[in-house]
């Protein structure tokens, strides 16, 4: 049976996610911007938190970890490479490390770029990937530590997952990401219809995440740097994909 997924808005524009395995009763949270909203959902669902999964070291993803650990006794899992700047890890993780939530197995994907130690969590059986500030809905995270080439390679790994995978990212930035995407591909029909759907959801106060990977592949410019249309749009028709990616990211920084 697939994991149950709950999207939890936190702070101004962050998301945490709960995943719950009905058979074992195990429940994990991915990122802890603040403990309060997560504790509220746990208590409403009567779920016991067993694991805390951390994607990267930024405050808006880890601030609530110590409170949540103290209140629930959950184990904390995060990147070994960033152990020195994360809350205390009970299980340090490297690329391809695997662990289980109940009977569901998860695999760690290293996705450097936004930060060097950023990781994503892939649950192949439930077709979920938690990407935080690497691949985002309609965009990708800012390059605070890594190079454009590193981020491009990271996103390529995520783009290779099965297209029906649900991408669970860390922020509600979708509307502005799509506004930027439209400057590059004003005639992309899927991008146009997605922009309208996102505006509609936001008007209703609904999250625009998670999103199917196949919809990202069709509309997210950072996953489309290999296409002639994108290369031409940034004036680099003959450049390699990573160079085009770097130019797209640089333009967004000034957008
Ligand atoms: Zn971040
Ligand atoms: Fe963030």
Short mmCIF file of C-alpha atoms and ligand atoms in Angstrom, two decimals:
data_model
loop_
_atom_site.label_atom_id
_atom_site.label_comp_id
_atom_site.label_asym_id
_atom_site.label_seq_id
_atom_site.Cartn_x
_atom_site.Cartn_y
_atom_site.Cartn_z
CA UNK A 1 0.00 0.00 0.00
CA UNK A 2 1.49 3.40 -0.94
CA UNK A 3 2.50 5.87 1.73
CA UNK A 4 -0.08 8.45 2.76
CA UNK A 5 1.20 11.97 2.04
CA UNK A 6 0.22 15.17 3.86
CA UNK A 7 1.51 18.58 2.71
CA UNK A 8 1.96 21.03 5.60
CA UNK A 9 2.40 24.78 5.01
CA UNK A 10 4.91 26.30 7.47
CA UNK A 11 6.34 29.79 8.08
CA UNK A 12 5.61 32.24 5.24
CA UNK A 13 6.09 30.01 2.20
CA UNK A 14 7.73 26.72 3.27
CA UNK A 15 6.37 23.19 3.06
CA UNK A 16 6.98 20.18 5.27
CA UNK A 17 5.58 16.77 4.33
CA UNK A 18 4.40 13.84 6.42
CA UNK A 19 4.46 10.32 5.02
CA UNK A 20 2.66 7.53 6.84
CA UNK A 21 2.85 3.77 6.39
CA UNK A 22 -0.48 2.31 7.46
CA UNK A 23 0.76 -1.26 7.93
CA UNK A 24 3.54 -0.47 10.38
CA UNK A 25 2.19 2.84 11.71
CA UNK A 26 5.57 4.48 11.03
CA UNK A 27 5.46 8.17 10.10
CA UNK A 28 8.23 10.43 8.83
CA UNK A 29 8.45 14.16 8.29
CA UNK A 30 10.55 15.71 5.54
CA UNK A 31 12.05 19.00 6.79
CA UNK A 32 10.96 20.93 9.86
CA UNK A 33 10.62 24.67 9.22
CA UNK A 34 8.73 24.84 12.55
CA UNK A 35 7.40 22.15 14.89
CA UNK A 36 3.90 23.52 15.63
CA UNK A 37 2.04 22.80 12.38
CA UNK A 38 3.62 19.32 12.17
CA UNK A 39 2.66 18.42 15.75
CA UNK A 40 -0.88 19.62 15.00
CA UNK A 41 -1.25 17.27 12.00
CA UNK A 42 0.31 14.35 13.91
CA UNK A 43 -2.19 14.78 16.69
CA UNK A 44 -5.18 15.24 14.35
CA UNK A 45 -4.24 12.03 12.47
CA UNK A 46 -3.19 10.24 15.67
CA UNK A 47 0.12 9.34 14.06
CA UNK A 48 3.35 8.77 16.01
CA UNK A 49 6.41 10.39 14.41
CA UNK A 50 9.24 7.87 13.96
CA UNK A 51 11.71 9.56 11.58
CA UNK A 52 12.77 13.12 10.75
CA UNK A 53 14.37 13.45 7.30
CA UNK A 54 16.45 16.57 6.61
CA UNK A 55 17.21 17.77 3.06
CA UNK A 56 19.72 20.54 3.83
CA UNK A 57 21.07 22.77 6.57
CA UNK A 58 19.21 26.05 5.99
CA UNK A 59 17.29 27.33 9.03
CA UNK A 60 13.95 27.36 7.24
CA UNK A 61 14.25 23.56 6.86
CA UNK A 62 15.67 22.54 10.25
CA UNK A 63 14.58 25.10 12.85
CA UNK A 64 11.98 22.81 14.40
CA UNK A 65 14.02 19.60 14.42
CA UNK A 66 15.20 19.69 18.05
CA UNK A 67 11.72 20.50 19.38
CA UNK A 68 10.15 17.76 17.28
CA UNK A 69 12.78 15.22 18.36
CA UNK A 70 12.27 16.13 22.01
CA UNK A 71 8.49 15.84 21.74
CA UNK A 72 8.36 12.58 19.74
CA UNK A 73 11.66 10.70 20.19
CA UNK A 74 11.91 10.35 16.39
CA UNK A 75 15.24 9.45 14.78
CA UNK A 76 16.94 12.17 12.72
CA UNK A 77 18.39 11.35 9.28
CA UNK A 78 20.42 13.71 7.10
CA UNK A 79 23.50 14.07 4.90
CA UNK A 80 26.74 12.82 6.42
CA UNK A 81 28.59 15.51 4.42
CA UNK A 82 26.68 18.20 6.34
CA UNK A 83 26.65 16.55 9.77
CA UNK A 84 28.71 19.45 11.18
CA UNK A 85 25.97 21.97 10.39
CA UNK A 86 22.83 19.89 10.90
CA UNK A 87 21.07 18.96 14.13
CA UNK A 88 22.58 15.78 15.67
CA UNK A 89 22.06 12.90 13.23
CA UNK A 90 21.06 9.43 14.41
CA UNK A 91 21.63 8.10 10.89
CA UNK A 92 24.09 9.95 8.59
CA UNK A 93 23.36 9.29 4.91
CA UNK A 94 25.49 9.10 1.77
CA UNK A 95 24.39 8.90 -1.86
CA UNK A 96 22.48 5.68 -2.58
CA UNK A 97 22.02 4.99 1.14
CA UNK A 98 18.71 3.29 1.70
CA UNK A 99 16.45 3.01 4.71
CA UNK A 100 12.81 2.14 5.26
CA UNK A 101 9.64 3.79 6.53
CA UNK A 102 7.68 0.71 7.53
CA UNK A 103 7.92 -1.56 4.51
CA UNK A 104 8.64 1.28 2.07
CA UNK A 105 12.21 1.68 1.10
CA UNK A 106 13.80 5.05 0.42
CA UNK A 107 16.91 5.94 -1.51
CA UNK A 108 19.10 9.01 -1.01
CA UNK A 109 20.05 11.14 -4.03
CA UNK A 110 22.77 13.77 -3.60
CA UNK A 111 21.63 16.99 -5.31
CA UNK A 112 24.33 19.64 -4.71
CA UNK A 113 23.77 23.16 -6.04
CA UNK A 114 21.58 25.19 -3.68
CA UNK A 115 23.92 23.90 -0.94
CA UNK A 116 26.75 21.39 -1.33
CA UNK A 117 25.23 18.85 1.08
CA UNK A 118 21.65 19.00 -0.21
CA UNK A 119 20.02 15.56 -0.58
CA UNK A 120 16.69 14.35 -1.96
CA UNK A 121 14.67 11.35 -0.74
CA UNK A 122 13.16 9.01 -3.31
CA UNK A 123 10.44 6.46 -2.44
CA UNK A 124 10.18 4.42 -5.66
CA UNK A 125 7.22 2.24 -4.62
CA UNK A 126 5.05 5.22 -3.65
CA UNK A 127 6.48 7.29 -6.53
CA UNK A 128 7.44 10.21 -4.33
CA UNK A 129 10.56 12.35 -4.34
CA UNK A 130 11.28 15.05 -1.77
CA UNK A 131 13.47 17.68 -3.40
CA UNK A 132 13.19 20.76 -1.12
CA UNK A 133 15.30 23.55 -2.68
CA UNK A 134 16.89 21.55 -5.53
CA UNK A 135 14.12 20.86 -8.07
CA UNK A 136 11.19 23.15 -7.23
CA UNK A 137 7.76 23.45 -8.82
CA UNK A 138 8.46 25.33 -12.04
CA UNK A 139 11.97 26.23 -10.97
CA UNK A 140 15.02 25.34 -8.89
CA UNK A 141 16.73 26.71 -5.80
CA UNK A 142 19.19 29.56 -5.87
CA UNK A 143 22.88 28.59 -6.16
CA UNK A 144 24.20 29.61 -2.74
CA UNK A 145 27.09 27.13 -2.63
CA UNK A 146 27.29 25.00 -5.78
CA UNK A 147 28.05 25.83 -9.40
CA UNK A 148 25.48 25.90 -12.20
CA UNK A 149 27.12 22.75 -13.59
CA UNK A 150 26.59 20.93 -10.26
CA UNK A 151 22.94 21.97 -10.05
CA UNK A 152 22.39 20.99 -13.67
CA UNK A 153 23.81 17.50 -12.98
CA UNK A 154 21.66 17.22 -9.83
CA UNK A 155 18.48 18.10 -11.71
CA UNK A 156 19.39 15.62 -14.44
CA UNK A 157 19.36 12.84 -11.83
CA UNK A 158 15.88 13.87 -10.69
CA UNK A 159 14.65 14.27 -14.28
CA UNK A 160 15.58 10.63 -14.91
CA UNK A 161 13.13 9.30 -12.30
CA UNK A 162 9.87 7.77 -13.60
CA UNK A 163 7.75 10.61 -15.07
CA UNK A 164 4.72 9.75 -12.91
CA UNK A 165 6.78 10.51 -9.75
CA UNK A 166 5.27 13.22 -7.52
CA UNK A 167 7.81 15.96 -6.82
CA UNK A 168 7.45 17.41 -3.30
CA UNK A 169 9.47 20.63 -3.09
CA UNK A 170 10.17 22.99 -0.22
CA UNK A 171 8.55 26.33 -1.04
CA UNK A 172 5.53 28.02 -2.58
CA UNK A 173 7.42 29.85 -5.33
CA UNK A 174 5.54 28.36 -8.26
CA UNK A 175 3.70 31.46 -9.54
CA UNK A 176 6.85 33.57 -9.83
CA UNK A 177 8.81 30.61 -11.24
CA UNK A 178 6.23 30.21 -14.01
CA UNK A 179 6.17 33.96 -14.70
CA UNK A 180 9.89 33.70 -15.40
CA UNK A 181 9.48 30.49 -17.45
CA UNK A 182 6.98 32.30 -19.69
CA UNK A 183 9.62 34.89 -20.62
CA UNK A 184 11.60 32.01 -22.20
CA UNK A 185 8.72 30.01 -23.67
CA UNK A 186 5.75 32.35 -24.18
CA UNK A 187 4.13 29.92 -26.63
CA UNK A 188 4.48 26.66 -24.65
CA UNK A 189 0.83 25.52 -24.35
CA UNK A 190 1.39 23.39 -21.23
CA UNK A 191 3.21 26.26 -19.54
CA UNK A 192 0.34 28.61 -20.36
CA UNK A 193 -2.31 26.24 -18.98
CA UNK A 194 -0.21 25.41 -15.91
CA UNK A 195 0.19 29.12 -15.17
CA UNK A 196 -3.59 29.51 -15.17
CA UNK A 197 -4.06 26.47 -12.90
CA UNK A 198 -1.47 27.79 -10.46
CA UNK A 199 -3.10 31.23 -10.34
CA UNK A 200 -6.43 29.56 -9.64
CA UNK A 201 -5.00 27.45 -6.79
CA UNK A 202 -3.26 30.45 -5.22
CA UNK A 203 -6.45 32.50 -5.42
CA UNK A 204 -8.09 29.73 -3.37
CA UNK A 205 -5.18 29.64 -0.94
CA UNK A 206 -4.21 26.09 -2.01
CA UNK A 207 -0.65 24.75 -2.32
CA UNK A 208 0.68 24.25 -5.86
CA UNK A 209 2.76 21.27 -4.71
CA UNK A 210 3.30 18.39 -5.12
CA UNK A 211 3.52 18.15 -8.91
CA UNK A 212 4.06 15.27 -11.37
CA UNK A 213 7.58 15.06 -12.75
CA UNK A 214 6.13 14.79 -16.27
CA UNK A 215 4.53 18.24 -15.84
CA UNK A 216 7.88 19.63 -14.68
CA UNK A 217 9.60 18.11 -17.71
CA UNK A 218 7.09 19.90 -19.96
CA UNK A 219 7.26 23.33 -18.31
CA UNK A 220 10.26 23.81 -15.98
CA UNK A 221 12.97 25.67 -17.94
CA UNK A 222 15.76 24.18 -15.80
CA UNK A 223 14.80 20.70 -17.05
CA UNK A 224 14.63 21.92 -20.64
CA UNK A 225 18.11 23.39 -21.26
CA UNK A 226 18.81 20.63 -23.80
CA UNK A 227 16.00 21.79 -26.11
CA UNK A 228 16.73 23.96 -29.15
CA UNK A 229 13.82 26.27 -28.20
CA UNK A 230 15.41 27.10 -24.83
CA UNK A 231 18.92 27.45 -26.25
CA UNK A 232 17.62 29.90 -28.83
CA UNK A 233 15.55 31.77 -26.25
CA UNK A 234 18.70 32.64 -24.27
CA UNK A 235 20.72 33.41 -27.40
CA UNK A 236 22.99 30.35 -27.12
CA UNK A 237 21.84 28.05 -29.95
CA UNK A 238 25.13 26.14 -30.11
CA UNK A 239 26.04 25.99 -26.41
CA UNK A 240 26.09 22.80 -24.34
CA UNK A 241 23.21 22.06 -21.98
CA UNK A 242 25.03 23.08 -18.78
CA UNK A 243 25.98 26.45 -20.27
CA UNK A 244 22.38 27.09 -21.27
CA UNK A 245 21.26 26.04 -17.80
CA UNK A 246 23.73 28.51 -16.25
CA UNK A 247 22.39 31.33 -18.41
CA UNK A 248 18.77 30.52 -17.49
CA UNK A 249 19.67 30.49 -13.77
CA UNK A 250 21.59 33.79 -14.11
CA UNK A 251 18.62 35.44 -15.83
CA UNK A 252 16.27 34.29 -13.06
CA UNK A 253 18.54 35.85 -10.44
CA UNK A 254 17.98 39.22 -12.15
CA UNK A 255 14.28 38.64 -12.93
ZN1 LIG B 1 17.41 26.36 1.36
FE1 LIG B 2 14.44 26.92 1.75
#
